[in-house]
Short mmCIF file of C-alpha atoms and ligand atoms in Angstrom, two decimals:
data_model
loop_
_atom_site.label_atom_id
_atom_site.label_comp_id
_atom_site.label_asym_id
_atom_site.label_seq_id
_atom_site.Cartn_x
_atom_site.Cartn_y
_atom_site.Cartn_z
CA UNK L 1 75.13 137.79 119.11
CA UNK L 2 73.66 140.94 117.70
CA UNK L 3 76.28 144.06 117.72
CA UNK L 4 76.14 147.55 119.96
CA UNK L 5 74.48 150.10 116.93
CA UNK L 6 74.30 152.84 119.17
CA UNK L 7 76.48 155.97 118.65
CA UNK L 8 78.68 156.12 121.81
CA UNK L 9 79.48 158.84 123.57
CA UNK L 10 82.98 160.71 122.69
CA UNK L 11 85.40 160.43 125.69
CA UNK L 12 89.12 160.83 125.99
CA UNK L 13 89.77 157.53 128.00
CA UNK L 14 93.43 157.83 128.36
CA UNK L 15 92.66 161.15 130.40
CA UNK L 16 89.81 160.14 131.94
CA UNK L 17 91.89 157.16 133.55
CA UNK L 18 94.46 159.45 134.62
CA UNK L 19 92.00 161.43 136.18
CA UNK L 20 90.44 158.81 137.89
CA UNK L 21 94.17 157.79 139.13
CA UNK L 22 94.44 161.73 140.48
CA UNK L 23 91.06 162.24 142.09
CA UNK L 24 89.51 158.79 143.04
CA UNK L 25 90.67 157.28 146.43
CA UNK L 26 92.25 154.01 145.20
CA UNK L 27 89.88 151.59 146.59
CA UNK L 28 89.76 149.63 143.79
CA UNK L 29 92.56 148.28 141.64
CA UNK L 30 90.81 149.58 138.62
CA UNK L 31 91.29 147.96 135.52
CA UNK L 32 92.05 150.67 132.56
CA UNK L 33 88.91 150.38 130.38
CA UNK L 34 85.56 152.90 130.44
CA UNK L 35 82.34 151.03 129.83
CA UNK L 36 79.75 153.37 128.30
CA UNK L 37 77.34 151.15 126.99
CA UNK L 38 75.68 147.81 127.01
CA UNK L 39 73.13 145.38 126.68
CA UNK L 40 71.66 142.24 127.54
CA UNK L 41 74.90 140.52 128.93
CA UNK L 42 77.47 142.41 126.73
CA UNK L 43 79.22 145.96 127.95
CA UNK L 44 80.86 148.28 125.61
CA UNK L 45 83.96 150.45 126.15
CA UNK L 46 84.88 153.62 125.24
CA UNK L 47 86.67 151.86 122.12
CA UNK L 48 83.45 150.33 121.33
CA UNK L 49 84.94 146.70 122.09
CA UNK L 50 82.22 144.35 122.90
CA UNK L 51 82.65 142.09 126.36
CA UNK L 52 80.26 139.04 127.89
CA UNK L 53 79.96 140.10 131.05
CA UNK L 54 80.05 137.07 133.82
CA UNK L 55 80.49 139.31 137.12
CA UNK L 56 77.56 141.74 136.42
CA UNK L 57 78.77 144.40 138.66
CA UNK L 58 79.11 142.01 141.30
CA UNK L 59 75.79 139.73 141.17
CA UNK L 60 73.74 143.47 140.65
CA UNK L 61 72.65 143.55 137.18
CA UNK L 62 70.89 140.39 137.05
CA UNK L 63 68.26 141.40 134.25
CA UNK L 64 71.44 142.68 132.25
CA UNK L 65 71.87 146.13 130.93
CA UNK L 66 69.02 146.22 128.43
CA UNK L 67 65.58 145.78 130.24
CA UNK L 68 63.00 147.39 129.07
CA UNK L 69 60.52 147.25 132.57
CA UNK L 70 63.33 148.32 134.68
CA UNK L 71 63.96 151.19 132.26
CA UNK L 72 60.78 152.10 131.87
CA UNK L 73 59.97 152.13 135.72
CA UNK L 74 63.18 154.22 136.25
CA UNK L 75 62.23 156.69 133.44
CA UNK L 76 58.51 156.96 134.67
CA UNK L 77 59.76 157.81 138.49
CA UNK L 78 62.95 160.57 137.13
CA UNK L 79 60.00 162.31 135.31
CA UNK L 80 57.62 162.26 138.49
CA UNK L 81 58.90 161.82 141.50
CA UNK L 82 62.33 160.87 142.70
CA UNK L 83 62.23 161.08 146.33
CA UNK L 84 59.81 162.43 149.04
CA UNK L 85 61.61 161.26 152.49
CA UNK L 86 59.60 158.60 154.61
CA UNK L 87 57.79 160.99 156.46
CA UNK L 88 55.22 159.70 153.90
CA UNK L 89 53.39 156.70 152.06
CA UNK L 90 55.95 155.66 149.05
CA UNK L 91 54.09 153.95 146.45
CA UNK L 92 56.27 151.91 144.96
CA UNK L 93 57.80 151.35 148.18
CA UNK L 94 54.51 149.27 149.88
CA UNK L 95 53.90 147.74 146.91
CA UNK L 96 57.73 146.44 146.81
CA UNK L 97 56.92 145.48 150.78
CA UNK L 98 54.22 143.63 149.70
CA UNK L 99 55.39 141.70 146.73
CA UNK L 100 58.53 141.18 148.25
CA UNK L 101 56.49 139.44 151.42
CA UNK L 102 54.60 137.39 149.53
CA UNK L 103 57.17 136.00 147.70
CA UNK L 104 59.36 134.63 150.76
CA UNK L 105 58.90 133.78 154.22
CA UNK L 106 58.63 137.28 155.74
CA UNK L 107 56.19 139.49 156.83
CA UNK L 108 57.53 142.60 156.79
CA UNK L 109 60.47 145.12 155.10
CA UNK L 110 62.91 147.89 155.41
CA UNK L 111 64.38 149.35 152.75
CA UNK L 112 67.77 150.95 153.24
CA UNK L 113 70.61 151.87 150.22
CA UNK L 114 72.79 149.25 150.65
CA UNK L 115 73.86 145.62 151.39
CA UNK L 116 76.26 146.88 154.77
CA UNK L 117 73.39 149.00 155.98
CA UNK L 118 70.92 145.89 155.35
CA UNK L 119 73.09 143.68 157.47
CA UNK L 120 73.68 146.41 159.70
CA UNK L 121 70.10 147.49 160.35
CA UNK L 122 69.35 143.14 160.74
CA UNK L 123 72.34 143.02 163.44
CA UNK L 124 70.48 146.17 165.20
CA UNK L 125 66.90 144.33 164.80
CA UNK L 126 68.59 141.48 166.47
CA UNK L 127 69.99 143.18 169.21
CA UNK L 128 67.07 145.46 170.01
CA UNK L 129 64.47 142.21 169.97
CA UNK L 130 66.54 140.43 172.41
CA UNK L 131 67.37 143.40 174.60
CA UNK L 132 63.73 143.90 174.73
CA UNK L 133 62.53 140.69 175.92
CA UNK L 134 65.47 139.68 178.07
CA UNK L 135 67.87 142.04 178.55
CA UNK L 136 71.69 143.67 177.64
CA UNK L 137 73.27 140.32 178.03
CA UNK L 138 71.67 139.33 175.33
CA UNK L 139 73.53 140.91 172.62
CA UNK L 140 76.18 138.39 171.39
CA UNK L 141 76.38 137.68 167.44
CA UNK L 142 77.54 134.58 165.72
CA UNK L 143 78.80 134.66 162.01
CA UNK L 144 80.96 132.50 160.04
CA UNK L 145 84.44 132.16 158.97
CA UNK L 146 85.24 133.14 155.52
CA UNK L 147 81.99 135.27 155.59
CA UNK L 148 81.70 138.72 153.88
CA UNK L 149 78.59 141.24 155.51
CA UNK L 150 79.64 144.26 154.92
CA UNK L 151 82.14 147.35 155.29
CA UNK L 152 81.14 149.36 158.03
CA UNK L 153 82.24 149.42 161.38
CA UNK L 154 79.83 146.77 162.76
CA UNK L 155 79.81 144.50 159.40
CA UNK L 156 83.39 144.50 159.50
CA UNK L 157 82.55 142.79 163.16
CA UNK L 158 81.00 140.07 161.23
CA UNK L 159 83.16 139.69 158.29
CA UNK L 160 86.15 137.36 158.40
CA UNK L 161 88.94 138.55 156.18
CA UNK L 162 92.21 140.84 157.92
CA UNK L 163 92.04 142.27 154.93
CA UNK L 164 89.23 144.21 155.13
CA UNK L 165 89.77 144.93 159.15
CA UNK L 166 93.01 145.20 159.78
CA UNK L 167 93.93 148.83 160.97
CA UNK L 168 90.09 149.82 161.93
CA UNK L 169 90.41 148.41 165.38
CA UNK L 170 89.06 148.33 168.37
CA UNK L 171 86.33 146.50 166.44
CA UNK L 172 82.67 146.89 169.24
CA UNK L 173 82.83 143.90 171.55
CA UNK L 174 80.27 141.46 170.85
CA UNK L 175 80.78 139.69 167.46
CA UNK L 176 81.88 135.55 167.36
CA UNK L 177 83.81 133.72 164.86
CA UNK L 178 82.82 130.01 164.04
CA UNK L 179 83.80 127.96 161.06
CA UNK L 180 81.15 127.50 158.59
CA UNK L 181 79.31 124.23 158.40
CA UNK L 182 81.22 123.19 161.85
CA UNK L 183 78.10 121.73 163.65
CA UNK L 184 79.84 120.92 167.01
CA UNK L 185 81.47 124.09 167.01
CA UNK L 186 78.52 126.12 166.69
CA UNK L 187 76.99 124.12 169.59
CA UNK L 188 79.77 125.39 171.57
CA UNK L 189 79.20 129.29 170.84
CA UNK L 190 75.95 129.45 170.96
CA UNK L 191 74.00 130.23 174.48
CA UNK L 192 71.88 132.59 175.93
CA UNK L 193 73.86 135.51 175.56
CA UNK L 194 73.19 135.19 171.72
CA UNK L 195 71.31 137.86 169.90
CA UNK L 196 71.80 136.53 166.12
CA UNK L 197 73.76 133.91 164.28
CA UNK L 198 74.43 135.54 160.72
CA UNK L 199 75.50 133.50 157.24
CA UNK L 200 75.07 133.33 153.91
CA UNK L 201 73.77 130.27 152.32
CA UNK L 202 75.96 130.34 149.66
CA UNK L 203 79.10 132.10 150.48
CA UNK L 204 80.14 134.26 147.73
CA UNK L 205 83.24 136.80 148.58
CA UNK L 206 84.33 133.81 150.97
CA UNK L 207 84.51 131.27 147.54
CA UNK L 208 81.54 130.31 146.35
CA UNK L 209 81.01 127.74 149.83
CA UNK L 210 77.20 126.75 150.15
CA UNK L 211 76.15 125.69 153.60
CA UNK L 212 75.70 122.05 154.27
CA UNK L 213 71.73 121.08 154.51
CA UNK L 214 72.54 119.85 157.95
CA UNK L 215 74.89 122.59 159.47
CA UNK L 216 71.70 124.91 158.41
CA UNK L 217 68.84 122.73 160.31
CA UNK L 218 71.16 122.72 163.65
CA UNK L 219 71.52 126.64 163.23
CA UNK L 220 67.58 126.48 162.97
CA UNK L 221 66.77 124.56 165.79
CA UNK L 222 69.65 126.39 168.28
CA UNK L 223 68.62 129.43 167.26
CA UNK L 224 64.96 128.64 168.24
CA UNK L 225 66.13 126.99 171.36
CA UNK L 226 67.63 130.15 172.54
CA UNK L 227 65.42 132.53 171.00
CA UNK L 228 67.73 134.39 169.21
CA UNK L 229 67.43 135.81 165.29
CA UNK L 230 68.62 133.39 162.39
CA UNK L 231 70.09 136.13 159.82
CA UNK L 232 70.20 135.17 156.43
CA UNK L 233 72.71 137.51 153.93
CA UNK L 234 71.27 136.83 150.81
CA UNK L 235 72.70 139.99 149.12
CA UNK L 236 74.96 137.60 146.66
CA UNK L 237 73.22 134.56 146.43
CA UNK L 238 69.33 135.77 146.46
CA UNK L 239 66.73 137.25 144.53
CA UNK L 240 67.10 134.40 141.58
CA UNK L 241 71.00 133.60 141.47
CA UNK L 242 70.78 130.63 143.07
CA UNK L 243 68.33 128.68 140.81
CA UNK L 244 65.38 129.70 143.35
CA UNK L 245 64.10 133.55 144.35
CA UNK L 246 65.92 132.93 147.68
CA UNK L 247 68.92 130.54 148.22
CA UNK L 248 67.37 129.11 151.42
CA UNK L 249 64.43 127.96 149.40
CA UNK L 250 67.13 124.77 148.32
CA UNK L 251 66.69 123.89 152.00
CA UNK L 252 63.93 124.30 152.75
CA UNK L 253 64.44 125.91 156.38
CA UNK L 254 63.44 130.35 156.81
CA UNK L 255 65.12 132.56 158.95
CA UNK L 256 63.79 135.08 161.20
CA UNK L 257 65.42 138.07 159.01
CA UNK L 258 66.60 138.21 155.80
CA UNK L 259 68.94 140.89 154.15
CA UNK L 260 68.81 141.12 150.53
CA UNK L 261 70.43 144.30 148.31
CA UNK L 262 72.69 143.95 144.84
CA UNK L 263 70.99 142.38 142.44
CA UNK L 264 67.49 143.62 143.89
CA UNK L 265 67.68 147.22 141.93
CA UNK L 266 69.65 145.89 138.82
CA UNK L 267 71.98 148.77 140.01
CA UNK L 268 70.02 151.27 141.34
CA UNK L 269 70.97 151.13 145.23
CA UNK L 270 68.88 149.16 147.86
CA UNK L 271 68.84 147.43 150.25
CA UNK L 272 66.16 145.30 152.35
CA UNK L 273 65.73 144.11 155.79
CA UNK L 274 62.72 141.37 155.58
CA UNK L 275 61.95 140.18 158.70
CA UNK L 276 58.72 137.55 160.22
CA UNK L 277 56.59 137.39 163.34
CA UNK L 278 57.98 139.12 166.30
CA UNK L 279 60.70 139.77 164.35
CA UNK L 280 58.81 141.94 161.74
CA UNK L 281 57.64 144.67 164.80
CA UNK L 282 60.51 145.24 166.93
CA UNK L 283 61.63 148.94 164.75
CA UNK L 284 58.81 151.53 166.39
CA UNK L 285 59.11 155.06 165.06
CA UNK L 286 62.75 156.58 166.31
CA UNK L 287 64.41 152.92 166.44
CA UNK L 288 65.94 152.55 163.01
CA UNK L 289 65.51 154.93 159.93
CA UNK L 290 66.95 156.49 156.71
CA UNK L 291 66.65 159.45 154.43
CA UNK L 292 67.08 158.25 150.98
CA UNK L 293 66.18 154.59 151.96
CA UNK L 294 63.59 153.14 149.94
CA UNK L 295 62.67 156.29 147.69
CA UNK L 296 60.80 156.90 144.86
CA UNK L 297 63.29 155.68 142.35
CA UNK L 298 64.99 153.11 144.10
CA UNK L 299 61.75 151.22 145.09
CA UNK L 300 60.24 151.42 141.64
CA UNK L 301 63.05 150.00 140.05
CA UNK L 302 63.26 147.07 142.37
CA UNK L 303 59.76 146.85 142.04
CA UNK L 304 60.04 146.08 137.83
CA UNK L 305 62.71 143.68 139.18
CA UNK L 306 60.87 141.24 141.17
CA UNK L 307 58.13 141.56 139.03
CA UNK L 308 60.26 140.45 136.01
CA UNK L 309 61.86 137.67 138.15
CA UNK L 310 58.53 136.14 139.09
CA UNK L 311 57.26 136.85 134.97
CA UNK L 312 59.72 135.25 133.20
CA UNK L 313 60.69 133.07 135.95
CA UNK L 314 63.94 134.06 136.10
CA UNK L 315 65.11 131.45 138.81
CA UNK L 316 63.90 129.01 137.30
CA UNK L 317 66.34 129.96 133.98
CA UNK L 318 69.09 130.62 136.44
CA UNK L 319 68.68 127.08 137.44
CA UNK L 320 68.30 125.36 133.92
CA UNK L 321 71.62 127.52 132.65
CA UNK L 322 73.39 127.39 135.38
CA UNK L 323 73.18 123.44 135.29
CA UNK L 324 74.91 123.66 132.02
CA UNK L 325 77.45 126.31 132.71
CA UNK L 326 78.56 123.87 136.04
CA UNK L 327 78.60 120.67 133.27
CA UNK L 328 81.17 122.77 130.89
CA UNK L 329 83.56 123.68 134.30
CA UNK L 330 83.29 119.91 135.66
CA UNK L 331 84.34 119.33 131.95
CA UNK L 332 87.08 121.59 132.17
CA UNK L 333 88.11 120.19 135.92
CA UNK L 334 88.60 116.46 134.08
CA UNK L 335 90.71 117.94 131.47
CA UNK L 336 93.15 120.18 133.82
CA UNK L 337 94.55 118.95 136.62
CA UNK L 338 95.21 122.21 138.66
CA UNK L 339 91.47 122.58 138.97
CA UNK L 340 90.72 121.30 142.49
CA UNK L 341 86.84 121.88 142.71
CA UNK L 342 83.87 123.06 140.91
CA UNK L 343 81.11 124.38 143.15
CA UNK L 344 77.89 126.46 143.56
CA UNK L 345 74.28 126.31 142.43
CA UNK L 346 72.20 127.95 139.52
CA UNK L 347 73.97 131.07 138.06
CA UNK L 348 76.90 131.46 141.61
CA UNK L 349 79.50 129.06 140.41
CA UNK L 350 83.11 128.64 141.49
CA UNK L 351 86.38 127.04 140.28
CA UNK L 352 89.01 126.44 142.75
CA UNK L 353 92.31 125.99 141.55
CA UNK L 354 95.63 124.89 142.56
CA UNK L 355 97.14 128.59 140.77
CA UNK L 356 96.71 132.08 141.59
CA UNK L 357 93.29 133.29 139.32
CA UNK L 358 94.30 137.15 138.89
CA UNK L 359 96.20 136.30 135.89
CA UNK L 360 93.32 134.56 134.33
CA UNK L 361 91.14 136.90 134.73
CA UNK L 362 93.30 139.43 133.48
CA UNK L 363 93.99 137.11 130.27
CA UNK L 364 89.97 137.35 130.07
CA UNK L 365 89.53 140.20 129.92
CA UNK L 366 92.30 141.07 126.82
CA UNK L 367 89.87 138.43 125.21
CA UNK L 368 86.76 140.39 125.85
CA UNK L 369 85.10 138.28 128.93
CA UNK L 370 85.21 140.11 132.50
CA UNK L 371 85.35 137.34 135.15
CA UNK L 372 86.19 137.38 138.70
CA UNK L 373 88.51 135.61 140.92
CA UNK L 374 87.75 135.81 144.61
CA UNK L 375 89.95 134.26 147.73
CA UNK L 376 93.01 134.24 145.38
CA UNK L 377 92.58 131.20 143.62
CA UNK L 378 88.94 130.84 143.42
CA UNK L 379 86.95 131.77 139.55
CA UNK L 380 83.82 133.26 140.78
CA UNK L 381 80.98 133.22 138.01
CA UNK L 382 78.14 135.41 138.53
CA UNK L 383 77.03 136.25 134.97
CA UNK L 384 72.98 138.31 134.38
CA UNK L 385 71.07 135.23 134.56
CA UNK L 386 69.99 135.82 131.33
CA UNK L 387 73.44 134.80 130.20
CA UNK L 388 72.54 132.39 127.00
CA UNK L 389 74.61 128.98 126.72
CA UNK L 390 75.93 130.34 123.72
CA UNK L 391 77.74 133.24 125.58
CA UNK L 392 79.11 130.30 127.96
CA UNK L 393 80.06 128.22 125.26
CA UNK L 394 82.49 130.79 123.59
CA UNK L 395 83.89 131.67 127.41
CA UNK L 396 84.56 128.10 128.71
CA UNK L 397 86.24 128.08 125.24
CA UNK L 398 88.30 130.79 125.68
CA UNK L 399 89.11 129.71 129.33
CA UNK L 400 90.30 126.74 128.18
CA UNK L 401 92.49 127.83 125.69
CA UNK L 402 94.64 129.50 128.54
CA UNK L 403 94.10 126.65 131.01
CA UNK L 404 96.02 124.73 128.29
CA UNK L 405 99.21 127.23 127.98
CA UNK L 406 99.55 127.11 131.92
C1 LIG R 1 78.18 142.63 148.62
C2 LIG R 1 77.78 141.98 149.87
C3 LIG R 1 77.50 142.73 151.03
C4 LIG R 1 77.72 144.22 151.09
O1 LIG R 1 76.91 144.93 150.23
P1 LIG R 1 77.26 146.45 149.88
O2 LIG R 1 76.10 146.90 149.06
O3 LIG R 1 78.56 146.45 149.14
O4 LIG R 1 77.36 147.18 151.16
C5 LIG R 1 77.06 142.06 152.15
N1 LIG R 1 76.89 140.73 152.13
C6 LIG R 1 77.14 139.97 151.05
C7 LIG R 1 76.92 138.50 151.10
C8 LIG R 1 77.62 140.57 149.89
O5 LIG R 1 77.91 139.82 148.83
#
């Protein structure tokens, strides 16, 4: 592993944290370390301590913190244009459209800034399609249990934690419950009041849960029979993590809208609404819109992305590494009993265990690896897919050094 050379930036961290502590709302239970630097799947503090990064600012910066196209794009657009409004042609926004379309099963895209707004502009889609061709009844949406859309108003109405919704009631009417991967109960729910049924393929703030091959074809057909939109939320699990572009590739079976945002700008925000058939021209002028959405800068960065994704393949290394990563934790599940399950695909992987995993990440990160522990006793790994097996080696090491002193 090569060492940070750069000269870092001065700052008082001790203040700064107390700062942060004094004029932040505390959203976040922030850990007390400054990253100021980084590259390829290493961040550097304000101490100039090195860390292997396996969260990458939540599934975003999946090309790492070094790449030269995305950087490049960026610095070309800051020193042209930045944004324009979409009162006009964006050029780096068709051509992300376009690339973006032929890539997957869709015809057509919105860009907004963010995954909620994605998933909220899909559940509007939805609604308006249905309401168009049959009427205000239609307007019911289905999502899972254990899902995570989103943090505004009506993604809260489709995500299934008290956590995040307790206190912001009366949530709008109109938004279902079912367990995931519950055939017979989505049977039930389902009818012709339904606008959309909504899930991710592979669950990520829920715990890592991928969506059984046959729960998915059922949601297919159903959602055919009663002509309603099949949502996909592939904000965690898309755009390479999985081991393919898109998650639902695995299956083999497309949804009528898509939603894809984090890892699509490598940080910069966006968010996309990709959409097919009927599906793709239901927004006229005045039905949905943004300001900043799918600007100069956000577009051309996402553009470098894909394009490096389909380059260098990047799915397809997501897929080869993240085969080895899961061997190491299936290793790690024989050797330690409290480890209950080991699940996920390419470069999303999870660890269940029978003890609380704050602790463990917290132990982590003192030795210089940032995990991330979702659902309280679930190890969520969700390094830059460019994450070498080297960098895994040295963490599964690590890990199990304090697996054994539990
Ligand atoms: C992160 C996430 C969202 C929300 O995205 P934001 O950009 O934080 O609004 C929605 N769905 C899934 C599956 C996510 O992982």
């Amino acid at each position: 592993m090569k060492k940070n050379t750069k000269e870092l930036k001065k700052i008082n961290t001790e203040q700064l944290i107390e700062d942060g502590e004094n004029y932040l709302m505390n959203t976040y239970g922030r850990n007390p370390i400054v990253f100021v630097d980084g590259y390829d799947s290493t961040l550097v503090d304000s101490k100039g301590d090195e860390y292997i990064d396996f969260l990458s600012g939540i599934a975003v910066t999946s090309l790492g913190y070094s790449n030269e196209k995305v950087k490049e794009a960026m610095k070309y657009q800051v020193n042209t244009l930045v944004h324009t409004s979409n009162y006009f042609y964006i050029e780096p926004q068709v051509e992300l459209g376009k690339l973006l379309c032929e890539n997957s099963f869709a015809d057509k895209a919105f860009f907004g800034n963010s995954g909620a707004e994605a998933n909220e502009g899909a559940v509007k889609l939805a609604r308006r399609r249905a309401y168009n061709k049959y009427g205000a009844h239609k307007h019911e949406v289905i999502a899972m249990k254990s899902c995570f859309h989103g943090r505004t108003l009506a993604t809260l109405s489709i995500t299934d934690s008290e956590v995040y919704r307790k206190g912001y009631g009366p949530h709008p009417m109109g938004f279902i419950f079912t367990p995931f991967n519950d055939v017979e109960a989505l049977r039930k729910v389902i009818g012709e009041n339904t606008a959309a049924v909504i899930l991710e393929p592979i669950q990520g703030e829920g715990g890592v849960n991928p969506v059984d091959a046959e729960f998915l074809k059922v949601a297919r057909e159903l959602t055919s029979e009663y002509d309603c939109a099949l949502i996909f939320d592939e904000i965690q699990c898309g755009m390479g993590r999985s081991g393919k572009l898109f998650a639902h590739q695995h299956y083999g079976i497309e949804p009528d809208i898509m939603t894809l945002a984090k890892a699509l700008g490598n940080g910069v925000p966006i968010g996309a609404i990709l959409a097919k058939g009927d599906f793709a021209d239901v927004f006229t002028p005045g039905a949905h819109g943004t300001t900043f959405g799918g600007n100069q800068i956000a577009t051309a960065a996402a553009r470098a992305v894909v394009k490096e994704m389909l380059d260098r393949d990047i799915p397809g290394l997501a897929a080869e590494t993240g085969e080895y990563f899961k061997s190491q934790l299936l290793k790690l599940k024989d050797e330690f009993s409290f480890v209950k399950d080991v699940r996920g695909m390419g470069l999303i992987l999870g660890m269940e265990l029978e003890i609380k995993g704050a602790p463990i990440v917290k132990e982590m990160l003192s030795r210089k690896f940032v995990i991330n522990c979702t659902h309280d006793y679930v190890l969520r790994f969700i390094p830059p897919l460019i994450i070498t097996s080297e960098e895994i080696d040295s963490m599964i090491e690590n890990l199990r050094e304090i697996f054994k002193s539990q």
